[in-house]
C-alpha positions as YAML, in Angstrom:
chain: A
units: angstrom
residues:
- id: 1
  name: MET
  ca: [-51.64, 133.05, 7.73]
- id: 2
  name: ALA
  ca: [-53.53, 133.37, 11.04]
- id: 3
  name: VAL
  ca: [-54.16, 129.62, 11.17]
- id: 4
  name: ALA
  ca: [-52.83, 126.84, 13.45]
- id: 5
  name: ARG
  ca: [-49.45, 125.29, 12.71]
- id: 6
  name: THR
  ca: [-51.13, 121.89, 12.12]
- id: 7
  name: THR
  ca: [-53.23, 123.41, 9.49]
- id: 8
  name: VAL
  ca: [-50.27, 124.66, 7.61]
- id: 9
  name: THR
  ca: [-48.66, 121.21, 7.91]
- id: 10
  name: ALA
  ca: [-51.78, 119.64, 6.50]
- id: 11
  name: LEU
  ca: [-51.94, 122.12, 3.59]
- id: 12
  name: GLU
  ca: [-48.34, 121.46, 2.80]
- id: 13
  name: LYS
  ca: [-48.84, 117.65, 2.89]
- id: 14
  name: GLY
  ca: [-51.86, 117.87, 0.71]
- id: 15
  name: GLU
  ca: [-54.18, 116.46, 3.45]
- id: 16
  name: ARG
  ca: [-56.33, 119.51, 3.49]
- id: 17
  name: GLN
  ca: [-57.67, 121.75, 0.71]
- id: 18
  name: PRO
  ca: [-57.12, 125.52, 1.33]
- id: 19
  name: ARG
  ca: [-60.14, 127.70, 1.77]
- id: 20
  name: PRO
  ca: [-60.76, 130.77, -0.30]
- id: 21
  name: GLY
  ca: [-59.75, 133.15, 2.45]
- id: 22
  name: GLU
  ca: [-56.51, 131.20, 3.03]
- id: 23
  name: LEU
  ca: [-55.71, 131.30, -0.70]
- id: 24
  name: ILE
  ca: [-56.09, 135.01, -0.67]
- id: 25
  name: ARG
  ca: [-53.95, 135.53, 2.40]
- id: 26
  name: MET
  ca: [-51.29, 133.19, 0.92]
- id: 27
  name: ALA
  ca: [-51.21, 135.20, -2.27]
- id: 28
  name: ARG
  ca: [-50.81, 138.41, -0.33]
- id: 29
  name: LEU
  ca: [-47.90, 136.84, 1.71]
- id: 30
  name: TYR
  ca: [-46.04, 135.69, -1.34]
- id: 31
  name: GLY
  ca: [-46.87, 138.71, -3.55]
- id: 32
  name: ARG
  ca: [-48.42, 136.56, -6.16]
- id: 33
  name: ALA
  ca: [-51.73, 136.13, -7.80]
- id: 34
  name: VAL
  ca: [-54.26, 133.49, -6.49]
- id: 35
  name: SER
  ca: [-54.13, 131.91, -9.91]
- id: 36
  name: ASP
  ca: [-50.48, 131.06, -9.41]
- id: 37
  name: PHE
  ca: [-51.46, 128.71, -6.58]
- id: 38
  name: VAL
  ca: [-54.34, 126.96, -8.28]
- id: 39
  name: GLY
  ca: [-53.21, 127.03, -11.98]
- id: 40
  name: ARG
  ca: [-50.70, 124.86, -13.67]
- id: 41
  name: ARG
  ca: [-47.41, 126.43, -13.75]
- id: 42
  name: GLU
  ca: [-43.89, 125.19, -14.13]
- id: 43
  name: THR
  ca: [-41.61, 125.44, -11.07]
- id: 44
  name: MET
  ca: [-39.13, 128.24, -11.88]
- id: 45
  name: SER
  ca: [-35.74, 129.00, -10.13]
- id: 46
  name: ASP
  ca: [-35.92, 132.26, -8.11]
- id: 47
  name: PHE
  ca: [-34.39, 135.42, -9.53]
- id: 48
  name: SER
  ca: [-34.17, 136.87, -6.08]
- id: 49
  name: ALA
  ca: [-31.76, 134.11, -5.06]
- id: 50
  name: GLN
  ca: [-29.54, 134.71, -7.97]
- id: 51
  name: LEU
  ca: [-29.65, 138.49, -7.64]
- id: 52
  name: ARG
  ca: [-29.58, 139.06, -3.82]
- id: 53
  name: GLU
  ca: [-25.84, 139.19, -3.50]
- id: 54
  name: LYS
  ca: [-25.78, 141.83, -6.50]
- id: 55
  name: VAL
  ca: [-27.68, 144.35, -4.56]
- id: 56
  name: GLY
  ca: [-24.77, 145.02, -2.18]
- id: 57
  name: GLY
  ca: [-24.83, 145.52, 1.57]
- id: 58
  name: THR
  ca: [-23.83, 149.19, 1.28]
- id: 59
  name: GLU
  ca: [-27.19, 150.19, -0.34]
- id: 60
  name: PRO
  ca: [-29.77, 151.53, 2.22]
- id: 61
  name: LEU
  ca: [-32.36, 149.16, 3.58]
- id: 62
  name: GLU
  ca: [-35.09, 150.89, 1.76]
- id: 63
  name: ALA
  ca: [-33.24, 150.75, -1.58]
- id: 64
  name: ARG
  ca: [-32.60, 147.10, -1.17]
- id: 65
  name: GLN
  ca: [-36.28, 146.47, -0.50]
- id: 66
  name: ALA
  ca: [-37.23, 148.42, -3.45]
- id: 67
  name: ILE
  ca: [-34.91, 146.44, -5.76]
- id: 68
  name: GLY
  ca: [-36.09, 143.13, -4.30]
- id: 69
  name: ARG
  ca: [-39.74, 144.21, -5.15]
- id: 70
  name: ALA
  ca: [-38.69, 145.05, -8.67]
- id: 71
  name: VAL
  ca: [-36.87, 141.81, -9.14]
- id: 72
  name: GLN
  ca: [-39.85, 139.93, -7.95]
- id: 73
  name: GLN
  ca: [-42.22, 141.89, -10.47]
- id: 74
  name: PHE
  ca: [-39.54, 141.15, -13.14]
- id: 75
  name: GLN
  ca: [-39.66, 137.48, -12.51]
- id: 76
  name: GLN
  ca: [-43.47, 137.46, -12.48]
- id: 77
  name: LEU
  ca: [-43.49, 139.24, -15.96]
- id: 78
  name: CYS
  ca: [-41.06, 136.64, -17.34]
- id: 79
  name: GLU
  ca: [-42.97, 133.80, -16.00]
- id: 80
  name: ASP
  ca: [-46.19, 135.16, -17.32]
- id: 81
  name: TYR
  ca: [-44.64, 135.48, -20.69]
- id: 82
  name: LEU
  ca: [-43.75, 131.81, -20.67]
- id: 83
  name: TYR
  ca: [-47.13, 130.92, -19.42]
- id: 84
  name: LEU
  ca: [-48.70, 132.89, -22.45]
- id: 85
  name: GLU
  ca: [-46.44, 131.05, -24.86]
- id: 86
  name: ASN
  ca: [-47.35, 127.66, -23.37]
- id: 87
  name: LEU
  ca: [-51.17, 128.57, -23.40]
- id: 88
  name: ASN
  ca: [-50.90, 129.59, -27.07]
- id: 89
  name: GLY
  ca: [-48.85, 126.49, -28.01]
- id: 90
  name: VAL
  ca: [-45.94, 128.48, -29.37]
- id: 91
  name: SER
  ca: [-42.22, 127.96, -28.53]
- id: 92
  name: PRO
  ca: [-40.05, 130.91, -27.41]
- id: 93
  name: ARG
  ca: [-37.58, 131.92, -30.25]
- id: 94
  name: ARG
  ca: [-33.94, 131.43, -29.14]
- id: 95
  name: ALA
  ca: [-31.50, 132.33, -31.85]
- id: 96
  name: TYR
  ca: [-28.70, 132.66, -29.31]
- id: 97
  name: PRO
  ca: [-25.15, 132.83, -30.47]
- id: 98
  name: SER
  ca: [-22.39, 130.97, -28.43]
- id: 99
  name: PRO
  ca: [-21.03, 133.29, -25.65]
- id: 100
  name: TYR
  ca: [-18.21, 135.42, -27.15]
- id: 101
  name: PRO
  ca: [-14.91, 135.23, -25.41]
- id: 102
  name: VAL
  ca: [-13.56, 138.31, -23.78]
- id: 103
  name: GLU
  ca: [-10.12, 137.40, -22.61]
- id: 104
  name: GLY
  ca: [-6.81, 138.48, -24.36]
- id: 105
  name: ALA
  ca: [-7.71, 142.11, -25.36]
- id: 106
  name: THR
  ca: [-8.98, 145.44, -23.98]
- id: 107
  name: PRO
  ca: [-12.80, 145.60, -23.11]
- id: 108
  name: GLU
  ca: [-13.15, 148.26, -25.74]
- id: 109
  name: GLY
  ca: [-11.34, 146.12, -28.47]
- id: 110
  name: VAL
  ca: [-13.46, 143.27, -27.62]
- id: 111
  name: ALA
  ca: [-16.61, 145.32, -27.61]
- id: 112
  name: LYS
  ca: [-16.07, 146.66, -31.09]
- id: 113
  name: ASP
  ca: [-15.46, 143.05, -32.43]
- id: 114
  name: VAL
  ca: [-18.54, 141.58, -30.52]
- id: 115
  name: ALA
  ca: [-20.89, 144.32, -31.83]
- id: 116
  name: SER
  ca: [-19.69, 143.94, -35.31]
- id: 117
  name: SER
  ca: [-20.15, 140.33, -35.28]
- id: 118
  name: GLU
  ca: [-23.69, 140.62, -33.86]
- id: 119
  name: ARG
  ca: [-24.57, 143.23, -36.37]
- id: 120
  name: ASN
  ca: [-23.36, 140.88, -39.21]
- id: 121
  name: ARG
  ca: [-25.18, 137.96, -37.74]
- id: 122
  name: LEU
  ca: [-28.52, 139.80, -37.50]
- id: 123
  name: ALA
  ca: [-27.97, 141.38, -40.98]
- id: 124
  name: LEU
  ca: [-28.17, 144.96, -39.49]
- id: 125
  name: GLY
  ca: [-25.72, 146.72, -41.63]
- id: 126
  name: ASP
  ca: [-24.23, 149.77, -40.39]
- id: 127
  name: GLY
  ca: [-27.05, 152.05, -40.01]
- id: 128
  name: PRO
  ca: [-29.20, 153.23, -37.06]
- id: 129
  name: LEU
  ca: [-30.72, 150.44, -34.79]
- id: 130
  name: VAL
  ca: [-33.91, 152.27, -33.98]
- id: 131
  name: ARG
  ca: [-36.13, 149.20, -33.19]
- id: 132
  name: LEU
  ca: [-33.73, 147.65, -30.86]
- id: 133
  name: GLU
  ca: [-36.33, 146.24, -28.40]
- id: 134
  name: GLU
  ca: [-38.11, 144.47, -31.46]
- id: 135
  name: THR
  ca: [-34.62, 143.20, -32.70]
- id: 136
  name: LEU
  ca: [-33.61, 141.67, -29.26]
- id: 137
  name: GLU
  ca: [-37.14, 139.97, -28.91]
- id: 138
  name: GLY
  ca: [-37.90, 138.96, -32.38]
- id: 139
  name: ASP
  ca: [-34.45, 138.19, -33.84]
- id: 140
  name: VAL
  ca: [-32.67, 137.05, -30.81]
- id: 141
  name: GLY
  ca: [-35.28, 135.66, -28.58]
- id: 142
  name: LEU
  ca: [-34.71, 137.74, -25.38]
- id: 143
  name: ARG
  ca: [-37.47, 138.83, -22.98]
- id: 144
  name: VAL
  ca: [-37.45, 142.69, -22.50]
- id: 145
  name: PHE
  ca: [-39.56, 144.43, -20.17]
- id: 146
  name: SER
  ca: [-39.70, 148.02, -18.63]
- id: 147
  name: VAL
  ca: [-40.04, 147.77, -14.88]
- id: 148
  name: ASP
  ca: [-40.38, 150.40, -12.25]
- id: 149
  name: LEU
  ca: [-37.06, 150.49, -10.77]
- id: 150
  name: PRO
  ca: [-35.17, 152.85, -8.27]
- id: 151
  name: SER
  ca: [-33.84, 155.81, -10.15]
- id: 152
  name: ASN
  ca: [-30.19, 154.76, -9.73]
- id: 153
  name: VAL
  ca: [-30.85, 151.25, -11.12]
- id: 154
  name: THR
  ca: [-30.62, 151.27, -14.90]
- id: 155
  name: GLY
  ca: [-31.31, 147.59, -15.55]
- id: 156
  name: ILE
  ca: [-31.47, 143.96, -14.45]
- id: 157
  name: TYR
  ca: [-30.29, 140.74, -16.47]
- id: 158
  name: SER
  ca: [-30.97, 137.27, -15.54]
- id: 159
  name: TYR
  ca: [-30.72, 133.93, -17.36]
- id: 160
  name: THR
  ca: [-32.43, 130.45, -16.65]
- id: 161
  name: GLU
  ca: [-32.79, 127.50, -18.85]
- id: 162
  name: GLN
  ca: [-36.55, 127.68, -18.62]
- id: 163
  name: LEU
  ca: [-37.10, 131.51, -19.27]
- id: 164
  name: GLY
  ca: [-33.91, 132.21, -21.30]
- id: 165
  name: GLY
  ca: [-32.18, 135.47, -21.38]
- id: 166
  name: CYS
  ca: [-34.31, 138.15, -19.55]
- id: 167
  name: ILE
  ca: [-33.76, 141.98, -19.38]
- id: 168
  name: ALA
  ca: [-35.47, 144.56, -17.32]
- id: 169
  name: VAL
  ca: [-34.88, 148.49, -17.96]
- id: 170
  name: ASN
  ca: [-35.95, 151.23, -15.90]
- id: 171
  name: ALA
  ca: [-39.46, 152.39, -16.89]
- id: 172
  name: ARG
  ca: [-38.62, 155.77, -15.14]
- id: 173
  name: HIS
  ca: [-35.79, 156.65, -17.51]
- id: 174
  name: ILE
  ca: [-36.31, 158.38, -20.93]
- id: 175
  name: GLU
  ca: [-36.30, 156.21, -23.97]
- id: 176
  name: GLU
  ca: [-32.75, 156.90, -25.07]
- id: 177
  name: ARG
  ca: [-31.53, 155.80, -21.60]
- id: 178
  name: ARG
  ca: [-33.57, 152.61, -21.84]
- id: 179
  name: ARG
  ca: [-32.19, 151.80, -25.23]
- id: 180
  name: TRP
  ca: [-28.72, 152.32, -23.88]
- id: 181
  name: THR
  ca: [-29.36, 149.91, -20.99]
- id: 182
  name: MET
  ca: [-30.91, 147.25, -23.40]
- id: 183
  name: ALA
  ca: [-27.83, 147.39, -25.30]
- id: 184
  name: ARG
  ca: [-25.42, 147.21, -22.36]
- id: 185
  name: GLU
  ca: [-27.48, 144.20, -21.00]
- id: 186
  name: TYR
  ca: [-27.35, 142.63, -24.32]
- id: 187
  name: GLY
  ca: [-23.61, 142.85, -24.36]
- id: 188
  name: HIS
  ca: [-23.66, 141.18, -20.84]
- id: 189
  name: PHE
  ca: [-25.86, 138.38, -22.22]
- id: 190
  name: LEU
  ca: [-23.41, 137.84, -25.15]
- id: 191
  name: THR
  ca: [-20.38, 137.53, -22.92]
- id: 192
  name: ARG
  ca: [-21.32, 136.75, -19.39]
- id: 193
  name: ARG
  ca: [-24.68, 134.83, -20.03]
- id: 194
  name: PHE
  ca: [-24.86, 132.83, -16.82]
- id: 195
  name: ARG
  ca: [-23.99, 135.76, -14.48]
- id: 196
  name: PRO
  ca: [-27.09, 137.71, -13.43]
- id: 197
  name: GLU
  ca: [-26.56, 141.41, -12.87]
- id: 198
  name: ILE
  ca: [-28.10, 144.50, -11.33]
- id: 199
  name: SER
  ca: [-26.73, 147.69, -13.10]
- id: 200
  name: VAL
  ca: [-26.40, 150.69, -10.69]
- id: 201
  name: LEU
  ca: [-25.33, 154.25, -11.64]
- id: 202
  name: ASP
  ca: [-22.13, 155.62, -10.21]
- id: 203
  name: ARG
  ca: [-21.42, 152.65, -7.99]
- id: 204
  name: HIS
  ca: [-17.76, 152.33, -8.91]
- id: 205
  name: VAL
  ca: [-15.04, 155.03, -8.69]
- id: 206
  name: ARG
  ca: [-12.82, 153.02, -10.92]
- id: 207
  name: VAL
  ca: [-14.95, 151.39, -13.68]
- id: 208
  name: PRO
  ca: [-14.28, 147.53, -13.77]
- id: 209
  name: ALA
  ca: [-13.62, 145.95, -17.04]
- id: 210
  name: PRO
  ca: [-17.13, 144.26, -17.49]
- id: 211
  name: ALA
  ca: [-18.79, 147.87, -17.16]
- id: 212
  name: ARG
  ca: [-16.22, 149.27, -19.61]
- id: 213
  name: PHE
  ca: [-17.08, 146.55, -22.06]
- id: 214
  name: ALA
  ca: [-20.90, 146.95, -21.61]
- id: 215
  name: ASP
  ca: [-20.65, 150.72, -22.38]
- id: 216
  name: ALA
  ca: [-18.27, 150.31, -25.26]
- id: 217
  name: PHE
  ca: [-20.53, 147.52, -26.79]
- id: 218
  name: ALA
  ca: [-23.57, 149.75, -26.41]
- id: 219
  name: CYS
  ca: [-21.68, 152.73, -28.09]
- id: 220
  name: GLU
  ca: [-20.70, 150.46, -31.05]
- id: 221
  name: MET
  ca: [-23.92, 148.61, -31.39]
- id: 222
  name: LEU
  ca: [-26.17, 151.77, -31.33]
- id: 223
  name: MET
  ca: [-23.59, 153.99, -33.25]
- id: 224
  name: PRO
  ca: [-21.46, 151.85, -35.49]
- id: 225
  name: SER
  ca: [-18.30, 153.79, -36.43]
- id: 226
  name: ALA
  ca: [-18.36, 153.21, -40.17]
- id: 227
  name: GLY
  ca: [-21.92, 154.25, -40.84]
- id: 228
  name: LEU
  ca: [-21.82, 157.19, -38.32]
- id: 229
  name: ARG
  ca: [-18.54, 158.46, -39.90]
- id: 230
  name: ARG
  ca: [-20.37, 158.33, -43.32]
- id: 231
  name: ARG
  ca: [-23.38, 160.16, -42.32]
- id: 232
  name: PHE
  ca: [-21.50, 162.76, -40.34]
- id: 233
  name: ASN
  ca: [-19.29, 163.45, -43.39]
- id: 234
  name: GLY
  ca: [-22.31, 163.86, -45.49]
- id: 235
  name: LEU
  ca: [-23.81, 166.50, -43.10]
- id: 236
  name: SER
  ca: [-20.49, 168.25, -42.96]
- id: 237
  name: ARG
  ca: [-20.24, 168.43, -46.77]
- id: 238
  name: ALA
  ca: [-23.74, 169.75, -47.02]
- id: 239
  name: ALA
  ca: [-22.88, 172.49, -44.40]
- id: 240
  name: GLY
  ca: [-19.79, 173.49, -46.20]
- id: 241
  name: GLY
  ca: [-17.47, 171.84, -43.78]
- id: 242
  name: SER
  ca: [-18.84, 172.99, -40.56]
- id: 243
  name: VAL
  ca: [-21.24, 171.10, -38.22]
- id: 244
  name: ALA
  ca: [-23.62, 172.96, -35.90]
- id: 245
  name: ALA
  ca: [-25.18, 171.85, -32.81]
- id: 246
  name: ALA
  ca: [-28.42, 171.25, -34.70]
- id: 247
  name: ASP
  ca: [-26.58, 168.65, -36.78]
- id: 248
  name: ILE
  ca: [-25.74, 166.72, -33.61]
- id: 249
  name: CYS
  ca: [-29.31, 166.92, -32.59]
- id: 250
  name: LEU
  ca: [-30.32, 165.49, -36.04]
- id: 251
  name: LEU
  ca: [-27.83, 162.60, -35.85]
- id: 252
  name: ALA
  ca: [-28.88, 161.92, -32.17]
- id: 253
  name: HIS
  ca: [-32.56, 161.63, -33.37]
- id: 254
  name: ARG
  ca: [-31.63, 159.31, -36.27]
- id: 255
  name: TYR
  ca: [-29.70, 157.05, -33.95]
- id: 256
  name: ALA
  ca: [-32.32, 157.40, -31.18]
- id: 257
  name: VAL
  ca: [-29.52, 158.19, -28.55]
- id: 258
  name: SER
  ca: [-29.04, 161.15, -26.32]
- id: 259
  name: ILE
  ca: [-27.31, 164.25, -27.61]
- id: 260
  name: GLU
  ca: [-24.65, 163.75, -24.94]
- id: 261
  name: ALA
  ca: [-24.02, 160.19, -26.08]
- id: 262
  name: MET
  ca: [-23.73, 161.28, -29.80]
- id: 263
  name: ALA
  ca: [-21.41, 164.20, -28.90]
- id: 264
  name: GLY
  ca: [-19.28, 161.78, -27.04]
- id: 265
  name: ARG
  ca: [-19.21, 159.33, -29.76]
- id: 266
  name: LEU
  ca: [-18.28, 161.91, -32.29]
- id: 267
  name: GLU
  ca: [-15.50, 163.13, -30.03]
- id: 268
  name: GLN
  ca: [-14.18, 159.58, -29.66]
- id: 269
  name: LEU
  ca: [-14.19, 159.13, -33.50]
- id: 270
  name: ARG
  ca: [-12.46, 162.55, -33.67]
- id: 271
  name: LEU
  ca: [-15.11, 164.00, -35.96]
- id: 272
  name: ILE
  ca: [-15.76, 167.10, -33.60]
- id: 273
  name: PRO
  ca: [-13.30, 168.92, -31.30]
- id: 274
  name: GLY
  ca: [-12.63, 167.50, -27.77]
- id: 275
  name: GLY
  ca: [-14.81, 169.35, -25.14]
- id: 276
  name: SER
  ca: [-17.77, 169.54, -27.38]
- id: 277
  name: ARG
  ca: [-19.85, 167.32, -25.18]
- id: 278
  name: ARG
  ca: [-19.00, 169.26, -22.21]
- id: 279
  name: HIS
  ca: [-20.02, 172.48, -24.07]
- id: 280
  name: LEU
  ca: [-23.35, 170.97, -25.00]
- id: 281
  name: ARG
  ca: [-23.94, 169.71, -21.39]
- id: 282
  name: ASP
  ca: [-23.10, 173.02, -19.94]
- id: 283
  name: GLY
  ca: [-25.41, 174.70, -22.27]
- id: 284
  name: GLY
  ca: [-28.35, 172.65, -20.95]
- id: 285
  name: LEU
  ca: [-28.80, 170.68, -24.24]
- id: 286
  name: GLY
  ca: [-30.31, 167.15, -23.35]
- id: 287
  name: ALA
  ca: [-32.50, 164.41, -24.84]
- id: 288
  name: ARG
  ca: [-35.62, 166.40, -24.45]
- id: 289
  name: ASP
  ca: [-34.03, 169.18, -26.54]
- id: 290
  name: ALA
  ca: [-33.43, 166.59, -29.22]
- id: 291
  name: HIS
  ca: [-37.16, 165.82, -29.39]
- id: 292
  name: ALA
  ca: [-37.97, 169.57, -29.64]
- id: 293
  name: GLN
  ca: [-35.31, 170.06, -32.44]
- id: 294
  name: THR
  ca: [-36.80, 167.24, -34.49]
- id: 295
  name: GLY
  ca: [-40.51, 167.54, -33.64]
- id: 296
  name: SER
  ca: [-40.49, 163.99, -32.01]
- id: 297
  name: ALA
  ca: [-41.52, 162.82, -28.63]
- id: 298
  name: GLY
  ca: [-40.20, 160.05, -26.36]
- id: 299
  name: ARG
  ca: [-42.25, 157.15, -25.21]
- id: 300
  name: PRO
  ca: [-44.05, 157.59, -21.99]
- id: 301
  name: CYS
  ca: [-42.15, 156.66, -18.81]
- id: 302
  name: GLY
  ca: [-43.06, 155.50, -15.34]
- id: 303
  name: ASP
  ca: [-45.33, 152.61, -16.24]
- id: 304
  name: THR
  ca: [-44.71, 148.95, -17.15]
- id: 305
  name: LEU
  ca: [-44.41, 148.66, -21.05]
- id: 306
  name: LEU
  ca: [-45.18, 145.15, -22.22]
- id: 307
  name: PRO
  ca: [-43.70, 143.78, -25.46]
- id: 308
  name: THR
  ca: [-46.10, 143.70, -28.33]
- id: 309
  name: ARG
  ca: [-45.75, 139.94, -28.66]
- id: 310
  name: TYR
  ca: [-46.70, 139.55, -25.07]
- id: 311
  name: ARG
  ca: [-49.87, 141.58, -25.47]
- id: 312
  name: ILE
  ca: [-50.85, 139.62, -28.65]
- id: 313
  name: LEU
  ca: [-50.50, 136.21, -26.99]
- id: 314
  name: ALA
  ca: [-52.59, 137.59, -24.03]
- id: 315
  name: VAL
  ca: [-55.28, 138.85, -26.31]
- id: 316
  name: ARG
  ca: [-55.18, 135.68, -28.54]
- id: 317
  name: ALA
  ca: [-55.69, 133.39, -25.42]
- id: 318
  name: TYR
  ca: [-58.52, 135.67, -24.29]
- id: 319
  name: GLU
  ca: [-60.25, 135.55, -27.68]
- id: 320
  name: GLU
  ca: [-59.86, 131.73, -27.60]
- id: 321
  name: GLY
  ca: [-61.46, 131.58, -24.21]
- id: 322
  name: SER
  ca: [-58.18, 130.29, -22.43]
- id: 323
  name: LEU
  ca: [-58.22, 133.42, -20.31]
- id: 324
  name: THR
  ca: [-60.98, 135.17, -18.44]
- id: 325
  name: GLU
  ca: [-61.22, 138.93, -18.38]
- id: 326
  name: GLY
  ca: [-59.92, 138.96, -14.98]
- id: 327
  name: GLU
  ca: [-56.87, 136.93, -16.03]
- id: 328
  name: LEU
  ca: [-56.32, 139.21, -18.85]
- id: 329
  name: VAL
  ca: [-56.41, 142.17, -16.76]
- id: 330
  name: ARG
  ca: [-53.80, 140.82, -14.32]
- id: 331
  name: LEU
  ca: [-51.55, 139.85, -17.25]
- id: 332
  name: LEU
  ca: [-51.68, 143.13, -18.89]
- id: 333
  name: ARG
  ca: [-51.30, 145.05, -15.52]
- id: 334
  name: VAL
  ca: [-54.11, 147.37, -16.37]
- id: 335
  name: ASP
  ca: [-57.71, 147.98, -15.18]
- id: 336
  name: ARG
  ca: [-60.66, 146.29, -16.99]
- id: 337
  name: ALA
  ca: [-61.39, 149.32, -19.24]
- id: 338
  name: SER
  ca: [-57.78, 149.71, -20.36]
- id: 339
  name: ALA
  ca: [-57.62, 145.81, -21.12]
- id: 340
  name: ARG
  ca: [-60.77, 146.11, -23.26]
- id: 341
  name: ARG
  ca: [-59.00, 148.95, -25.23]
- id: 342
  name: VAL
  ca: [-55.94, 146.72, -25.68]
- id: 343
  name: VAL
  ca: [-58.21, 144.00, -27.17]
- id: 344
  name: GLN
  ca: [-59.89, 146.64, -29.22]
- id: 345
  name: ASP
  ca: [-56.79, 147.93, -30.56]
- id: 346
  name: LEU
  ca: [-55.20, 144.56, -31.47]
- id: 347
  name: THR
  ca: [-58.43, 142.96, -33.02]
- id: 348
  name: ASN
  ca: [-59.67, 146.15, -34.80]
- id: 349
  name: PRO
  ca: [-56.78, 148.11, -36.07]
- id: 350
  name: GLU
  ca: [-57.36, 151.20, -38.28]
- id: 351
  name: CYS
  ca: [-56.50, 151.12, -42.03]
- id: 352
  name: LEU
  ca: [-57.05, 153.33, -45.06]
- id: 353
  name: LEU
  ca: [-59.82, 152.33, -47.29]
- id: 354
  name: ASP
  ca: [-59.90, 152.67, -50.98]
- id: 355
  name: GLY
  ca: [-62.09, 155.62, -51.02]
- id: 356
  name: GLY
  ca: [-59.74, 157.41, -48.61]
- id: 357
  name: GLU
  ca: [-61.90, 156.97, -45.61]
- id: 358
  name: ILE
  ca: [-60.51, 155.50, -42.32]
- id: 359
  name: GLY
  ca: [-61.82, 152.03, -41.60]
- id: 360
  name: THR
  ca: [-60.95, 149.20, -39.38]
- id: 361
  name: LEU
  ca: [-59.72, 145.64, -40.03]
- id: 362
  name: SER
  ca: [-61.41, 142.83, -38.22]
- id: 363
  name: VAL
  ca: [-58.31, 140.68, -37.09]
- id: 364
  name: ASP
  ca: [-59.10, 137.24, -35.62]
- id: 365
  name: LEU
  ca: [-56.00, 136.55, -33.45]
- id: 366
  name: ALA
  ca: [-57.35, 133.05, -32.60]
- id: 367
  name: SER
  ca: [-57.86, 132.02, -36.19]
- id: 368
  name: GLY
  ca: [-55.42, 130.13, -38.45]
- id: 369
  name: VAL
  ca: [-55.78, 132.86, -41.27]
- id: 370
  name: GLY
  ca: [-55.41, 135.81, -38.81]
- id: 371
  name: ILE
  ca: [-57.30, 138.65, -40.88]
- id: 372
  name: ALA
  ca: [-60.86, 138.41, -41.63]
- id: 373
  name: SER
  ca: [-62.26, 139.46, -45.07]
- id: 374
  name: GLN
  ca: [-64.46, 142.22, -44.23]
- id: 375
  name: VAL
  ca: [-63.27, 145.85, -43.70]
- id: 376
  name: GLN
  ca: [-65.78, 148.13, -41.82]
- id: 377
  name: PRO
  ca: [-65.84, 151.92, -42.11]
- id: 378
  name: ALA
  ca: [-64.66, 153.65, -38.83]
...
């Protein structure tokens, strides 16, 4: 702080107000925004304290520090989300089921039962679950963020009474990998809710039961056996009884999973010969090839992807005057020009006019009605 110890004591006791320069130095030391020290915020339990022992002493110091920074960023995002909900006067949705018991059966058997129960509870049927993130956030009430994590860290899970269930997935990973991680951490939430977790690739030589459950749950949740078997058989009949690699690419695209994951699932269900996944892998066929085969593109990686609801709450508070533009910039984690584009995109979305021209709707996020009556040509 570069101040006398007596000054720090006076600040802690509330006997002296901090000066602007001291506030800035304090914010830098704690890795927080100045507004966190002067605004009204609830006191939160620290994710770092919960997750510190999960990092593991075997990790290099640089890796531990990187994970520590990511955990801090993750907590700040979750706290900001709660702050925006409070600012807008809305309550977080928490349609949480009671934790599922996992004792008395194999991890794979429990995973199938839990995934089936959750799909029934959420009325998802047995088809592809393409909008997984929206389902977890809108129908369950979890907070899901993409955070810049070390490459070998797939995700982070934490739960507090104030913030609820919170999931971070690695923004560096491709979309299929992020969806798989979301599903794994969702399984963790459903069965080991009060145990925080940092998921790391290839940490265990012998895969422990919780990790086996998580992978089996993600597999069944994203590629339910009954629906996948029906769709595969339909492709097989259309192809005269033979299935090509292109058909596996098509299924992978429909279910928004990697080709390797789809091939492994089809092998598991004995719908294709054993070793097919290895053959595809040796041939260099991966998730990016699926996009080439189907003409699709994955979501961008490497940046912090904020939930749509989070962005809407931020823009709504800004439109109401509850946030300054500087606060909006900080909450959206972008520069001022990008923040203005976010406001423009959410309040003036494009639409098709009666005459066939492209126009824009004027959406007042702060009003009770929501959409204004005028539609302007683009």
